[in-house]
mmCIF file of C-alpha atoms and ligand atoms in Angstrom:
data_model
loop_
_atom_site.group_PDB
_atom_site.id
_atom_site.type_symbol
_atom_site.label_atom_id
_atom_site.label_comp_id
_atom_site.label_asym_id
_atom_site.label_seq_id
_atom_site.Cartn_x
_atom_site.Cartn_y
_atom_site.Cartn_z
ATOM 1 C CA MET A 99 16.496 -6.407 7.604
ATOM 2 C CA LYS A 100 14.374 -3.859 5.762
ATOM 3 C CA ALA A 101 10.693 -3.838 6.711
ATOM 4 C CA LEU A 102 7.746 -1.575 6.017
ATOM 5 C CA GLN A 103 6.494 -0.336 9.381
ATOM 6 C CA TYR A 104 3.998 1.993 11.057
ATOM 7 C CA SER A 105 4.046 3.200 14.665
ATOM 8 C CA ARG A 106 0.514 4.562 14.960
ATOM 9 C CA PHE A 107 -2.811 4.052 13.203
ATOM 10 C CA GLY A 108 -3.515 6.186 10.170
ATOM 11 C CA GLY A 109 -3.108 6.671 6.461
ATOM 12 C CA LEU A 110 -0.448 5.753 3.948
ATOM 13 C CA GLY A 111 1.812 8.480 5.352
ATOM 14 C CA GLU A 112 2.287 6.517 8.595
ATOM 15 C CA MET A 113 4.332 3.805 6.842
ATOM 16 C CA ARG A 114 8.069 3.882 6.235
ATOM 17 C CA LEU A 115 10.723 1.417 5.116
ATOM 18 C CA ASP A 116 13.011 0.943 8.119
ATOM 19 C CA ASP A 117 15.465 -1.452 9.766
ATOM 20 C CA ARG A 118 14.134 -4.175 12.040
ATOM 21 C CA PRO A 119 15.744 -7.299 13.527
ATOM 22 C CA VAL A 120 15.266 -10.531 11.587
ATOM 23 C CA PRO A 121 12.602 -12.497 13.528
ATOM 24 C CA LYS A 122 13.558 -15.599 15.500
ATOM 25 C CA THR A 123 12.149 -18.930 14.393
ATOM 26 C CA GLY A 124 9.663 -20.494 16.847
ATOM 27 C CA PRO A 125 9.688 -24.247 17.567
ATOM 28 C CA VAL A 126 6.985 -25.017 14.974
ATOM 29 C CA SER A 127 7.681 -22.097 12.635
ATOM 30 C CA VAL A 128 9.838 -21.525 9.603
ATOM 31 C CA LEU A 129 11.717 -18.383 8.664
ATOM 32 C CA ILE A 130 10.826 -17.346 5.123
ATOM 33 C CA ARG A 131 12.897 -15.066 2.927
ATOM 34 C CA VAL A 132 10.134 -13.054 1.326
ATOM 35 C CA GLY A 133 9.889 -13.081 -2.478
ATOM 36 C CA ALA A 134 6.458 -11.611 -3.187
ATOM 37 C CA VAL A 135 3.551 -10.254 -1.136
ATOM 38 C CA SER A 136 0.021 -9.599 -2.350
ATOM 39 C CA LEU A 137 -1.876 -6.766 -0.697
ATOM 40 C CA ASN A 138 -5.417 -7.082 0.660
ATOM 41 C CA PRO A 139 -8.029 -4.511 1.751
ATOM 42 C CA VAL A 140 -7.560 -5.733 5.335
ATOM 43 C CA ASP A 141 -3.923 -4.530 5.306
ATOM 44 C CA VAL A 142 -5.317 -1.013 5.026
ATOM 45 C CA GLN A 143 -8.093 -1.652 7.572
ATOM 46 C CA LEU A 144 -5.518 -2.913 10.115
ATOM 47 C CA ARG A 145 -3.221 0.059 9.553
ATOM 48 C CA GLU A 146 -6.134 2.463 9.968
ATOM 49 C CA GLY A 147 -7.016 0.815 13.280
ATOM 50 C CA ILE A 148 -10.499 -0.245 12.204
ATOM 51 C CA SER A 149 -9.864 -3.787 13.437
ATOM 52 C CA GLN A 150 -8.798 -2.760 16.974
ATOM 53 C CA LYS A 151 -11.915 -4.146 18.595
ATOM 54 C CA TYR A 152 -10.948 -7.732 17.761
ATOM 55 C CA LEU A 153 -7.175 -7.604 17.189
ATOM 56 C CA ASP A 154 -4.357 -5.944 19.159
ATOM 57 C CA THR A 155 -1.549 -4.172 17.347
ATOM 58 C CA VAL A 156 2.022 -4.078 18.653
ATOM 59 C CA PHE A 157 3.935 -1.063 17.296
ATOM 60 C CA PRO A 158 6.004 -0.712 15.238
ATOM 61 C CA ALA A 159 3.875 -3.050 13.143
ATOM 62 C CA VAL A 160 4.750 -4.537 9.768
ATOM 63 C CA PRO A 161 1.775 -4.752 7.355
ATOM 64 C CA GLY A 162 1.108 -7.713 5.048
ATOM 65 C CA LEU A 163 -0.549 -11.109 5.518
ATOM 66 C CA ASP A 164 0.149 -13.040 2.312
ATOM 67 C CA VAL A 165 3.643 -14.243 1.428
ATOM 68 C CA ALA A 166 5.489 -16.438 -1.057
ATOM 69 C CA GLY A 167 9.198 -17.058 -0.703
ATOM 70 C CA VAL A 168 11.908 -19.502 0.288
ATOM 71 C CA VAL A 169 12.540 -21.219 3.631
ATOM 72 C CA VAL A 170 15.831 -20.052 5.160
ATOM 73 C CA GLY A 171 15.385 -21.143 8.781
ATOM 74 C CA LEU A 172 13.772 -24.085 10.561
ATOM 75 C CA GLY A 173 12.201 -24.433 14.004
ATOM 76 C CA ALA A 174 12.999 -27.300 16.375
ATOM 77 C CA ASP A 175 10.140 -29.438 15.010
ATOM 78 C CA THR A 176 9.369 -28.635 11.376
ATOM 79 C CA PRO A 177 9.797 -31.989 9.605
ATOM 80 C CA ARG A 178 7.743 -31.031 6.520
ATOM 81 C CA PHE A 179 10.258 -28.341 5.537
ATOM 82 C CA ALA A 180 13.886 -27.988 4.476
ATOM 83 C CA VAL A 181 16.006 -24.923 3.866
ATOM 84 C CA GLY A 182 15.556 -23.886 0.233
ATOM 85 C CA ASP A 183 11.900 -24.995 -0.077
ATOM 86 C CA ARG A 184 9.679 -22.659 -2.087
ATOM 87 C CA VAL A 185 6.597 -21.908 0.017
ATOM 88 C CA VAL A 186 3.443 -19.834 0.249
ATOM 89 C CA ALA A 187 1.624 -18.849 3.443
ATOM 90 C CA HIS A 188 -0.902 -16.734 5.236
ATOM 91 C CA ALA A 189 0.846 -15.029 8.157
ATOM 92 C CA MET A 190 -2.080 -13.885 10.313
ATOM 93 C CA ARG A 191 -1.498 -13.999 14.116
ATOM 94 C CA ASP A 192 -3.493 -13.233 17.246
ATOM 95 C CA ARG A 193 -2.063 -9.723 17.099
ATOM 96 C CA VAL A 194 -0.814 -7.416 14.364
ATOM 97 C CA SER A 195 2.949 -7.061 14.566
ATOM 98 C CA ASP A 196 5.287 -9.018 12.293
ATOM 99 C CA GLY A 197 3.667 -8.907 8.853
ATOM 100 C CA THR A 198 5.025 -10.055 5.519
ATOM 101 C CA LEU A 199 6.226 -6.749 4.000
ATOM 102 C CA ALA A 200 9.760 -7.370 5.209
ATOM 103 C CA GLU A 201 12.788 -9.184 3.899
ATOM 104 C CA TYR A 202 12.103 -12.078 6.296
ATOM 105 C CA VAL A 203 9.013 -13.332 8.105
ATOM 106 C CA GLU A 204 8.500 -16.129 10.618
ATOM 107 C CA VAL A 205 5.343 -18.192 10.023
ATOM 108 C CA PRO A 206 3.872 -21.160 11.955
ATOM 109 C CA THR A 207 4.097 -24.253 9.748
ATOM 110 C CA ARG A 208 0.353 -24.927 9.990
ATOM 111 C CA PHE A 209 -0.156 -21.958 7.649
ATOM 112 C CA VAL A 210 2.606 -22.882 5.153
ATOM 113 C CA SER A 211 2.292 -24.851 1.882
ATOM 114 C CA HIS A 212 4.946 -26.066 -0.513
ATOM 115 C CA LEU A 213 5.090 -24.504 -3.926
ATOM 116 C CA PRO A 214 5.911 -26.429 -7.101
ATOM 117 C CA ASP A 215 8.321 -24.780 -9.563
ATOM 118 C CA ALA A 216 5.466 -24.425 -12.063
ATOM 119 C CA VAL A 217 3.716 -21.837 -9.876
ATOM 120 C CA SER A 218 5.416 -18.448 -9.613
ATOM 121 C CA LEU A 219 5.846 -16.739 -6.243
ATOM 122 C CA GLU A 220 3.796 -13.832 -7.574
ATOM 123 C CA ASP A 221 0.835 -16.005 -8.588
ATOM 124 C CA ALA A 222 1.111 -17.981 -5.357
ATOM 125 C CA THR A 223 0.944 -14.935 -3.114
ATOM 126 C CA THR A 224 -2.523 -14.081 -4.448
ATOM 127 C CA LEU A 225 -3.904 -17.305 -2.920
ATOM 128 C CA PRO A 226 -3.616 -17.337 0.894
ATOM 129 C CA LEU A 227 -6.151 -14.744 2.021
ATOM 130 C CA ALA A 228 -8.445 -14.358 -0.992
ATOM 131 C CA GLY A 229 -8.267 -17.958 -2.211
ATOM 132 C CA GLN A 230 -8.770 -19.631 1.145
ATOM 133 C CA THR A 231 -11.619 -17.263 2.042
ATOM 134 C CA ALA A 232 -13.316 -18.094 -1.274
ATOM 135 C CA LEU A 233 -12.803 -21.830 -0.781
ATOM 136 C CA GLN A 234 -14.133 -21.815 2.777
ATOM 137 C CA SER A 235 -17.118 -19.623 1.820
ATOM 138 C CA VAL A 236 -18.055 -21.901 -1.064
ATOM 139 C CA ARG A 237 -17.744 -24.974 1.163
ATOM 140 C CA ARG A 238 -19.960 -23.425 3.829
ATOM 141 C CA ALA A 239 -22.899 -23.155 1.384
ATOM 142 C CA GLN A 240 -22.784 -26.906 0.617
ATOM 143 C CA LEU A 241 -24.185 -26.522 -2.890
ATOM 144 C CA GLN A 242 -24.817 -29.457 -5.202
ATOM 145 C CA PRO A 243 -24.047 -29.586 -8.943
ATOM 146 C CA GLY A 244 -26.956 -27.967 -10.776
ATOM 147 C CA SER A 245 -27.504 -25.345 -8.038
ATOM 148 C CA PHE A 246 -27.732 -21.609 -8.738
ATOM 149 C CA ALA A 247 -25.547 -19.024 -6.994
ATOM 150 C CA LEU A 248 -25.355 -15.237 -6.986
ATOM 151 C CA VAL A 249 -21.907 -13.784 -6.266
ATOM 152 C CA LEU A 250 -21.958 -10.117 -5.218
ATOM 153 C CA GLY A 251 -18.514 -8.730 -6.086
ATOM 154 C CA ALA A 252 -17.560 -11.440 -8.576
ATOM 155 C CA SER A 253 -14.695 -9.382 -10.020
ATOM 156 C CA GLY A 254 -12.912 -8.903 -6.674
ATOM 157 C CA ALA A 255 -10.054 -10.967 -5.316
ATOM 158 C CA VAL A 256 -12.271 -13.272 -3.236
ATOM 159 C CA GLY A 257 -15.203 -13.172 -5.655
ATOM 160 C CA GLN A 258 -13.282 -14.287 -8.698
ATOM 161 C CA PHE A 259 -11.811 -17.327 -6.949
ATOM 162 C CA ALA A 260 -15.291 -18.209 -5.651
ATOM 163 C CA VAL A 261 -16.853 -17.953 -9.118
ATOM 164 C CA GLN A 262 -14.260 -20.335 -10.537
ATOM 165 C CA LEU A 263 -14.625 -22.815 -7.661
ATOM 166 C CA LEU A 264 -18.422 -22.782 -7.927
ATOM 167 C CA ALA A 265 -18.420 -23.166 -11.715
ATOM 168 C CA SER A 266 -15.989 -26.087 -11.463
ATOM 169 C CA GLN A 267 -18.491 -27.825 -9.139
ATOM 170 C CA GLY A 268 -21.272 -27.550 -11.716
ATOM 171 C CA VAL A 269 -22.996 -24.593 -10.037
ATOM 172 C CA THR A 270 -24.564 -22.006 -12.365
ATOM 173 C CA VAL A 271 -23.272 -18.592 -11.284
ATOM 174 C CA VAL A 272 -24.519 -15.049 -11.790
ATOM 175 C CA GLY A 273 -21.850 -12.553 -10.735
ATOM 176 C CA THR A 274 -22.046 -8.813 -10.139
ATOM 177 C CA ALA A 275 -19.355 -6.395 -11.282
ATOM 178 C CA SER A 276 -18.995 -2.859 -12.556
ATOM 179 C CA ALA A 277 -19.437 -2.248 -16.304
ATOM 180 C CA ALA A 278 -15.680 -2.451 -16.950
ATOM 181 C CA ASN A 279 -15.463 -5.954 -15.442
ATOM 182 C CA GLN A 280 -18.489 -7.616 -17.065
ATOM 183 C CA GLU A 281 -16.518 -9.517 -19.708
ATOM 184 C CA PHE A 282 -13.918 -10.546 -17.146
ATOM 185 C CA VAL A 283 -16.636 -12.108 -14.980
ATOM 186 C CA ARG A 284 -17.979 -13.943 -18.027
ATOM 187 C CA SER A 285 -14.490 -15.313 -18.699
ATOM 188 C CA LEU A 286 -14.474 -16.812 -15.199
ATOM 189 C CA GLY A 287 -17.587 -18.847 -15.964
ATOM 190 C CA ALA A 288 -20.414 -16.657 -14.615
ATOM 191 C CA GLU A 289 -23.227 -14.676 -16.200
ATOM 192 C CA PRO A 290 -22.251 -11.072 -15.459
ATOM 193 C CA VAL A 291 -24.698 -8.421 -14.244
ATOM 194 C CA LEU A 292 -24.150 -4.905 -12.962
ATOM 195 C CA HIS A 293 -24.081 -4.522 -9.158
ATOM 196 C CA GLU A 294 -27.335 -2.561 -9.292
ATOM 197 C CA ASP A 295 -29.093 -5.330 -11.233
ATOM 198 C CA ALA A 296 -28.433 -8.093 -8.684
ATOM 199 C CA LEU A 297 -32.055 -8.130 -7.544
ATOM 200 C CA ASP A 298 -33.566 -8.034 -11.051
ATOM 201 C CA ALA A 299 -37.082 -9.509 -11.196
ATOM 202 C CA ARG A 300 -35.875 -12.301 -13.485
ATOM 203 C CA PHE A 301 -33.836 -13.669 -10.545
ATOM 204 C CA ALA A 302 -36.864 -13.904 -8.199
ATOM 205 C CA SER A 303 -36.551 -16.943 -5.864
ATOM 206 C CA ARG A 304 -33.757 -18.273 -8.081
ATOM 207 C CA PHE A 305 -30.599 -18.660 -6.003
ATOM 208 C CA ASP A 306 -29.691 -21.512 -3.687
ATOM 209 C CA ALA A 307 -26.925 -19.298 -2.299
ATOM 210 C CA VAL A 308 -26.017 -15.623 -2.359
ATOM 211 C CA PHE A 309 -22.351 -14.892 -1.661
ATOM 212 C CA HIS A 310 -21.584 -11.387 -0.438
ATOM 213 C CA PHE A 311 -17.990 -10.445 -1.330
ATOM 214 C CA GLY A 312 -18.420 -6.800 -2.382
ATOM 215 C CA GLY A 313 -20.491 -3.651 -1.750
ATOM 216 C CA THR A 314 -23.133 -3.557 0.978
ATOM 217 C CA LEU A 315 -25.250 -6.597 1.700
ATOM 218 C CA VAL A 316 -28.546 -5.686 0.049
ATOM 219 C CA ALA A 317 -31.948 -7.192 0.927
ATOM 220 C CA VAL A 318 -31.459 -10.401 -1.035
ATOM 221 C CA SER A 319 -34.543 -12.297 0.229
ATOM 222 C CA SER A 320 -36.417 -11.753 -3.034
ATOM 223 C CA VAL A 321 -33.814 -13.628 -5.081
ATOM 224 C CA LEU A 322 -33.238 -16.461 -2.581
ATOM 225 C CA ALA A 323 -34.829 -19.799 -3.314
ATOM 226 C CA GLU A 324 -36.747 -21.528 -0.540
ATOM 227 C CA ASP A 325 -34.014 -22.940 1.747
ATOM 228 C CA GLY A 326 -31.483 -20.684 0.001
ATOM 229 C CA THR A 327 -28.594 -19.437 2.129
ATOM 230 C CA VAL A 328 -26.561 -16.226 2.425
ATOM 231 C CA VAL A 329 -22.791 -16.222 2.940
ATOM 232 C CA SER A 330 -20.927 -13.008 3.764
ATOM 233 C CA ILE A 331 -17.296 -12.258 4.597
ATOM 234 C CA SER A 332 -17.904 -8.709 5.809
ATOM 235 C CA ASP A 333 -21.443 -8.441 7.189
ATOM 236 C CA ARG A 334 -22.696 -10.461 10.141
ATOM 237 C CA ARG A 335 -26.284 -9.820 9.071
ATOM 238 C CA ALA A 336 -25.810 -12.806 6.767
ATOM 239 C CA LEU A 337 -26.053 -14.798 9.996
ATOM 240 C CA THR A 338 -28.175 -12.620 12.250
ATOM 241 C CA GLU A 339 -30.803 -11.501 9.702
ATOM 242 C CA PHE A 340 -30.691 -14.179 7.013
ATOM 243 C CA GLY A 341 -29.778 -17.209 9.118
ATOM 244 C CA GLY A 342 -26.848 -17.935 6.816
ATOM 245 C CA HIS A 343 -23.087 -17.773 7.356
ATOM 246 C CA SER A 344 -20.687 -15.052 8.411
ATOM 247 C CA VAL A 345 -17.355 -16.474 7.294
ATOM 248 C CA TRP A 346 -14.005 -15.550 8.799
ATOM 249 C CA LEU A 347 -10.917 -17.039 7.209
ATOM 250 C CA ASP A 348 -9.495 -20.018 9.093
ATOM 251 C CA PRO A 349 -6.085 -20.356 7.399
ATOM 252 C CA ASN A 350 -4.552 -23.807 7.097
ATOM 253 C CA ALA A 351 -1.983 -25.508 4.911
ATOM 254 C CA SER A 352 -4.419 -28.139 3.683
ATOM 255 C CA ASP A 353 -6.771 -25.637 1.992
ATOM 256 C CA LEU A 354 -3.800 -23.718 0.649
ATOM 257 C CA ASP A 355 -2.360 -26.957 -0.807
ATOM 258 C CA GLU A 356 -5.663 -27.518 -2.607
ATOM 259 C CA LEU A 357 -5.519 -24.057 -4.178
ATOM 260 C CA VAL A 358 -1.859 -24.374 -5.193
ATOM 261 C CA GLN A 359 -2.662 -27.713 -6.841
ATOM 262 C CA ALA A 360 -5.586 -26.171 -8.735
ATOM 263 C CA VAL A 361 -3.388 -23.338 -10.023
ATOM 264 C CA MET A 362 -0.665 -25.782 -11.032
ATOM 265 C CA GLU A 363 -3.182 -27.866 -12.993
ATOM 266 C CA ARG A 364 -4.651 -24.695 -14.518
ATOM 267 C CA ARG A 365 -8.074 -25.357 -12.996
ATOM 268 C CA LEU A 366 -7.850 -22.017 -11.174
ATOM 269 C CA GLN A 367 -6.568 -18.782 -12.641
ATOM 270 C CA THR A 368 -5.011 -15.938 -10.706
ATOM 271 C CA ASP A 369 -5.435 -12.279 -11.588
ATOM 272 C CA ILE A 370 -2.556 -9.913 -10.903
ATOM 273 C CA GLY A 371 -3.390 -6.285 -11.642
ATOM 274 C CA ALA A 372 0.059 -4.807 -10.999
ATOM 275 C CA ILE A 373 3.466 -5.755 -9.618
ATOM 276 C CA TYR A 374 5.722 -3.208 -7.897
ATOM 277 C CA PRO A 375 9.290 -3.445 -6.553
ATOM 278 C CA PHE A 376 9.633 -3.102 -2.760
ATOM 279 C CA ASP A 377 10.905 0.470 -2.930
ATOM 280 C CA GLN A 378 7.690 1.456 -4.747
ATOM 281 C CA TRP A 379 5.497 0.237 -1.860
ATOM 282 C CA ARG A 380 3.805 3.638 -1.650
ATOM 283 C CA THR A 381 2.571 3.443 -5.261
ATOM 284 C CA ALA A 382 1.435 -0.129 -4.640
ATOM 285 C CA PHE A 383 -0.657 0.815 -1.588
ATOM 286 C CA ASP A 384 -1.985 3.815 -3.458
ATOM 287 C CA ALA A 385 -3.154 1.532 -6.286
ATOM 288 C CA LEU A 386 -4.913 -0.699 -3.754
ATOM 289 C CA GLU A 387 -6.471 2.109 -1.757
ATOM 290 C CA GLU A 388 -7.633 4.080 -4.775
ATOM 291 C CA ARG A 389 -8.826 0.831 -6.452
ATOM 292 C CA ARG A 390 -6.998 1.846 -9.625
ATOM 293 C CA VAL A 391 -6.482 -1.729 -10.858
ATOM 294 C CA ARG A 392 -8.615 -4.852 -11.012
ATOM 295 C CA GLY A 393 -6.743 -7.869 -9.764
ATOM 296 C CA LYS A 394 -4.255 -8.275 -6.985
ATOM 297 C CA VAL A 395 -1.593 -5.686 -6.250
ATOM 298 C CA VAL A 396 1.677 -7.541 -5.656
ATOM 299 C CA ILE A 397 4.930 -6.228 -4.183
ATOM 300 C CA ARG A 398 8.102 -7.986 -5.303
ATOM 301 C CA VAL A 399 10.316 -7.913 -2.220
ATOM 302 C CA ALA A 400 13.300 -9.921 -3.518
ATOM 303 C CA ASP A 401 14.037 -9.706 -7.246
ATOM 304 C CA ASP A 402 16.435 -12.651 -7.198
ATOM 305 C CA LEU A 403 13.759 -15.054 -5.873
ATOM 306 C CA VAL A 404 10.891 -14.364 -8.289
HETATM 307 N N1 NAP Q 663 -13.966 -12.434 6.499
HETATM 308 C C1 NAP Q 663 -12.766 -12.641 5.988
HETATM 309 O O1 NAP Q 663 -12.024 -13.507 6.469
HETATM 310 C C2 NAP Q 663 -12.339 -11.842 4.797
HETATM 311 C C3 NAP Q 663 -11.321 -12.343 3.969
HETATM 312 C C4 NAP Q 663 -10.963 -11.626 2.821
HETATM 313 C C5 NAP Q 663 -11.603 -10.411 2.542
HETATM 314 N N2 NAP Q 663 -12.536 -9.925 3.401
HETATM 315 C C6 NAP Q 663 -13.225 -8.642 3.090
HETATM 316 O O2 NAP Q 663 -14.011 -8.862 1.927
HETATM 317 C C7 NAP Q 663 -14.060 -7.691 1.115
HETATM 318 C C8 NAP Q 663 -13.641 -8.040 -0.325
HETATM 319 O O3 NAP Q 663 -12.264 -8.364 -0.339
HETATM 320 P P1 NAP Q 663 -11.490 -8.489 -1.745
HETATM 321 O O4 NAP Q 663 -10.059 -8.698 -1.440
HETATM 322 O O5 NAP Q 663 -12.194 -9.441 -2.649
HETATM 323 O O6 NAP Q 663 -11.714 -6.989 -2.295
HETATM 324 P P2 NAP Q 663 -11.583 -6.423 -3.775
HETATM 325 O O7 NAP Q 663 -10.652 -7.234 -4.574
HETATM 326 O O8 NAP Q 663 -11.335 -4.961 -3.623
HETATM 327 O O9 NAP Q 663 -13.049 -6.641 -4.412
HETATM 328 C C9 NAP Q 663 -14.123 -5.812 -4.103
HETATM 329 C C10 NAP Q 663 -15.323 -6.242 -4.926
HETATM 330 O O10 NAP Q 663 -16.430 -5.410 -4.565
HETATM 331 C C11 NAP Q 663 -17.106 -5.068 -5.750
HETATM 332 N N3 NAP Q 663 -17.982 -3.924 -5.566
HETATM 333 C C12 NAP Q 663 -17.694 -2.600 -5.646
HETATM 334 N N4 NAP Q 663 -18.831 -1.894 -5.475
HETATM 335 C C13 NAP Q 663 -19.844 -2.782 -5.283
HETATM 336 C C14 NAP Q 663 -21.241 -2.679 -5.066
HETATM 337 N N5 NAP Q 663 -21.852 -1.499 -4.995
HETATM 338 N N6 NAP Q 663 -21.980 -3.813 -4.913
HETATM 339 C C15 NAP Q 663 -21.393 -5.024 -4.979
HETATM 340 N N7 NAP Q 663 -20.056 -5.186 -5.186
HETATM 341 C C16 NAP Q 663 -19.312 -4.081 -5.334
HETATM 342 C C17 NAP Q 663 -15.994 -4.868 -6.750
HETATM 343 O O11 NAP Q 663 -16.505 -4.931 -8.085
HETATM 344 P P3 NAP Q 663 -16.061 -3.881 -9.262
HETATM 345 O O12 NAP Q 663 -14.613 -3.538 -9.007
HETATM 346 O O13 NAP Q 663 -16.254 -4.667 -10.531
HETATM 347 O O14 NAP Q 663 -16.965 -2.722 -9.100
HETATM 348 C C18 NAP Q 663 -15.142 -6.081 -6.442
HETATM 349 O O15 NAP Q 663 -15.693 -7.217 -7.075
HETATM 350 C C19 NAP Q 663 -13.166 -6.670 1.813
HETATM 351 O O16 NAP Q 663 -13.985 -5.839 2.607
HETATM 352 C C20 NAP Q 663 -12.279 -7.518 2.716
HETATM 353 O O17 NAP Q 663 -11.801 -6.816 3.833
HETATM 354 C C21 NAP Q 663 -12.943 -10.613 4.503
#
């Protein structure tokens, strides 16, 4: 099969589209023919080797963690699935090796959700990493309807799902974004402010939770209500300095099911910035790395599936 691969850590130039054996299916895994893959900042961080201290890489490594496609192979004990099922999954393992930017990927069934026909593979692939991280971050704060939340990085992939989930729970949200994304953040259900205005005096002691999904974690104590909490997905100081939560995605089919259902019922909107065919993977990664588009960058691996 064709797979995007890199054999040492580094920049975009380390990746090439090459041949690789189709993976075997483990006893509780399915083999997925890949339709669409959404890119995430961590794909770049892994390729650059920044994550080496907590994750081993086996070269040549295939990048990509999110996938939507069709089941073409079953393990010995995979009763939830049949060949031909449309599915979506997060394909993170204990080590970086067989990612999703390939024609086929093997994924443990505990990470795989079914996909109704009403949800496209391209929309679905935006959900696993960003959507589940947003859902689990929001849950961790345990906010009640009527609470106030500040979302730092509300226009990003994780931030925009979190804003929608919070607003749907009756939480009043203020979200930070750059000037170009202010109206977008408003459309998600939050009051938009510029990143640099997050600590404005009018927000003093206001927020029951501050979610850190973008930029550096600033000194948010002044805007936290008494008993307010801080949730971060990229800075452990949320835990060590603020006594809040440092969230690391714990992928599972149940949370992914919940997100797919919300998209199907139009309670949750996805945001795709650009879609590229597989052979334009370089332009796709460039768009992600240069942050040229808002919204997810998606690579369409198999035209006939999407
Ligand atoms: N712990 C985990 O399991 C986990 C899971 C997923 C992601 N992550 C990490 O979380 C981060 C966000 O991921 P993502 O996919 O949402 O990225 P993304 O789509 O690139 O979003 C980045 C966000 O940061 C905002 N931003 C830029 N400059 C900022 C500033 N000075 N202050 C505040 N916000 C600023 C951007 O807003 P504008 O574009 O409007 O300026 C945008 O909202 C990445 O570092 C990623 O690696 C961690």
